[in-house]
C-alpha positions as YAML, in Angstrom:
chain: A
units: angstrom
residues:
- id: 1
  name: UNK
  ca: [93.69, 96.50, 80.26]
- id: 2
  name: UNK
  ca: [95.23, 95.12, 83.44]
- id: 3
  name: UNK
  ca: [93.22, 92.97, 85.84]
- id: 4
  name: UNK
  ca: [93.97, 91.15, 89.09]
- id: 5
  name: UNK
  ca: [92.40, 88.05, 90.57]
- id: 6
  name: UNK
  ca: [93.15, 87.08, 94.16]
- id: 7
  name: UNK
  ca: [94.27, 83.45, 94.34]
- id: 8
  name: UNK
  ca: [95.25, 83.23, 98.02]
- id: 9
  name: UNK
  ca: [94.57, 85.21, 101.18]
- id: 10
  name: UNK
  ca: [95.93, 84.04, 104.53]
- id: 11
  name: UNK
  ca: [98.47, 81.73, 106.09]
- id: 12
  name: UNK
  ca: [99.84, 78.62, 104.43]
- id: 13
  name: UNK
  ca: [100.52, 77.04, 107.82]
- id: 14
  name: UNK
  ca: [99.60, 77.65, 111.44]
- id: 15
  name: UNK
  ca: [101.65, 80.47, 112.99]
- id: 16
  name: UNK
  ca: [102.98, 81.33, 109.55]
- id: 17
  name: UNK
  ca: [103.25, 84.59, 107.68]
- id: 18
  name: UNK
  ca: [100.14, 86.00, 105.97]
- id: 19
  name: UNK
  ca: [100.20, 86.12, 102.17]
- id: 20
  name: UNK
  ca: [97.99, 88.01, 99.73]
- id: 21
  name: UNK
  ca: [98.57, 86.48, 96.30]
- id: 22
  name: UNK
  ca: [97.21, 87.91, 93.06]
- id: 23
  name: UNK
  ca: [97.35, 86.83, 89.45]
- id: 24
  name: UNK
  ca: [97.80, 90.03, 87.43]
- id: 25
  name: UNK
  ca: [96.99, 89.73, 83.73]
- id: 26
  name: UNK
  ca: [97.01, 92.08, 80.79]
- id: 27
  name: UNK
  ca: [95.59, 91.99, 77.27]
- id: 28
  name: UNK
  ca: [99.03, 92.70, 75.83]
- id: 29
  name: UNK
  ca: [102.60, 92.08, 77.03]
- id: 30
  name: UNK
  ca: [103.52, 93.96, 80.19]
- id: 31
  name: UNK
  ca: [106.75, 94.57, 82.10]
- id: 32
  name: UNK
  ca: [107.43, 93.81, 85.73]
- id: 33
  name: UNK
  ca: [107.81, 97.53, 86.50]
- id: 34
  name: UNK
  ca: [104.38, 98.24, 84.99]
- id: 35
  name: UNK
  ca: [102.88, 95.51, 87.19]
- id: 36
  name: UNK
  ca: [104.51, 97.05, 90.28]
- id: 37
  name: UNK
  ca: [103.21, 100.54, 89.48]
- id: 38
  name: UNK
  ca: [99.71, 99.21, 88.74]
- id: 39
  name: UNK
  ca: [99.71, 97.14, 91.95]
- id: 40
  name: UNK
  ca: [100.68, 100.11, 94.13]
- id: 41
  name: UNK
  ca: [97.48, 101.85, 93.06]
- id: 42
  name: UNK
  ca: [95.04, 98.96, 92.65]
- id: 43
  name: UNK
  ca: [95.90, 96.28, 95.22]
- id: 44
  name: UNK
  ca: [94.70, 97.45, 98.63]
- id: 45
  name: UNK
  ca: [97.12, 95.23, 100.59]
- id: 46
  name: UNK
  ca: [100.04, 97.05, 98.93]
- id: 47
  name: UNK
  ca: [100.60, 99.40, 101.88]
- id: 48
  name: UNK
  ca: [102.79, 101.30, 102.48]
- id: 49
  name: UNK
  ca: [103.25, 102.49, 98.88]
- id: 50
  name: UNK
  ca: [107.03, 102.03, 99.17]
- id: 51
  name: UNK
  ca: [106.73, 98.35, 100.13]
- id: 52
  name: UNK
  ca: [110.15, 96.76, 99.46]
- id: 53
  name: UNK
  ca: [110.88, 93.68, 97.41]
- id: 54
  name: UNK
  ca: [111.91, 90.56, 99.32]
- id: 55
  name: UNK
  ca: [115.65, 90.87, 98.63]
- id: 56
  name: UNK
  ca: [115.77, 94.50, 99.81]
- id: 57
  name: UNK
  ca: [113.62, 93.74, 102.86]
- id: 58
  name: UNK
  ca: [115.75, 90.74, 103.87]
- id: 59
  name: UNK
  ca: [118.96, 92.76, 103.51]
- id: 60
  name: UNK
  ca: [117.56, 95.63, 105.58]
- id: 61
  name: UNK
  ca: [116.24, 93.48, 108.46]
- id: 62
  name: UNK
  ca: [119.36, 91.32, 108.77]
- id: 63
  name: UNK
  ca: [121.48, 91.83, 111.88]
- id: 64
  name: UNK
  ca: [123.88, 94.23, 110.17]
- id: 65
  name: UNK
  ca: [121.18, 95.91, 108.08]
- id: 66
  name: UNK
  ca: [119.98, 99.51, 108.52]
- id: 67
  name: UNK
  ca: [116.50, 98.46, 109.73]
- id: 68
  name: UNK
  ca: [117.43, 95.42, 111.83]
- id: 69
  name: UNK
  ca: [115.95, 96.95, 114.98]
- id: 70
  name: UNK
  ca: [112.84, 98.54, 113.39]
- id: 71
  name: UNK
  ca: [109.73, 96.44, 114.09]
- id: 72
  name: UNK
  ca: [107.51, 98.79, 112.06]
- id: 73
  name: UNK
  ca: [109.60, 98.13, 108.96]
- id: 74
  name: UNK
  ca: [109.82, 94.40, 109.65]
- id: 75
  name: UNK
  ca: [106.08, 93.88, 110.12]
- id: 76
  name: UNK
  ca: [105.07, 96.04, 107.13]
- id: 77
  name: UNK
  ca: [106.35, 93.13, 105.03]
- id: 78
  name: UNK
  ca: [107.50, 92.79, 101.44]
- id: 79
  name: UNK
  ca: [106.39, 91.79, 97.95]
- id: 80
  name: UNK
  ca: [107.54, 89.25, 95.39]
- id: 81
  name: UNK
  ca: [106.68, 89.01, 91.70]
- id: 82
  name: UNK
  ca: [106.94, 85.94, 89.47]
- id: 83
  name: UNK
  ca: [106.46, 86.07, 85.72]
- id: 84
  name: UNK
  ca: [104.11, 83.34, 84.46]
- id: 85
  name: UNK
  ca: [104.12, 84.38, 80.79]
- id: 86
  name: UNK
  ca: [104.41, 87.59, 78.76]
- id: 87
  name: UNK
  ca: [100.98, 88.83, 79.94]
- id: 88
  name: UNK
  ca: [100.66, 87.26, 83.42]
- id: 89
  name: UNK
  ca: [102.46, 87.81, 86.72]
- id: 90
  name: UNK
  ca: [101.93, 86.47, 90.23]
- id: 91
  name: UNK
  ca: [102.17, 89.25, 92.82]
- id: 92
  name: UNK
  ca: [102.54, 88.16, 96.44]
- id: 93
  name: UNK
  ca: [102.49, 90.43, 99.48]
- id: 94
  name: UNK
  ca: [103.79, 88.98, 102.73]
- id: 95
  name: UNK
  ca: [103.05, 90.21, 106.25]
- id: 96
  name: UNK
  ca: [105.31, 88.47, 108.79]
- id: 97
  name: UNK
  ca: [103.57, 86.61, 111.59]
- id: 98
  name: UNK
  ca: [103.35, 88.31, 114.96]
- id: 99
  name: UNK
  ca: [101.74, 86.92, 118.07]
...
């Protein structure tokens, strides 16, 4: 059984990006891809469903990237995943700051 506990919701600093951080745990070992698929369905901040990883997002919004002039893509944000142990991952969803 997979469960998620929110460990952070908001900005780390004034005028900073907004982060939704979850600790996703399982009773048995789980892969990163399984965590991504589970998160798409069960974490409400994971919108749109095709939210890119940070590396893909950064490449696409760079000056020479295919989405460098697409504010909708930029502000939809990205996700990162860090493995804590064989049954626990930290899933972070970032929404870039806009004023």
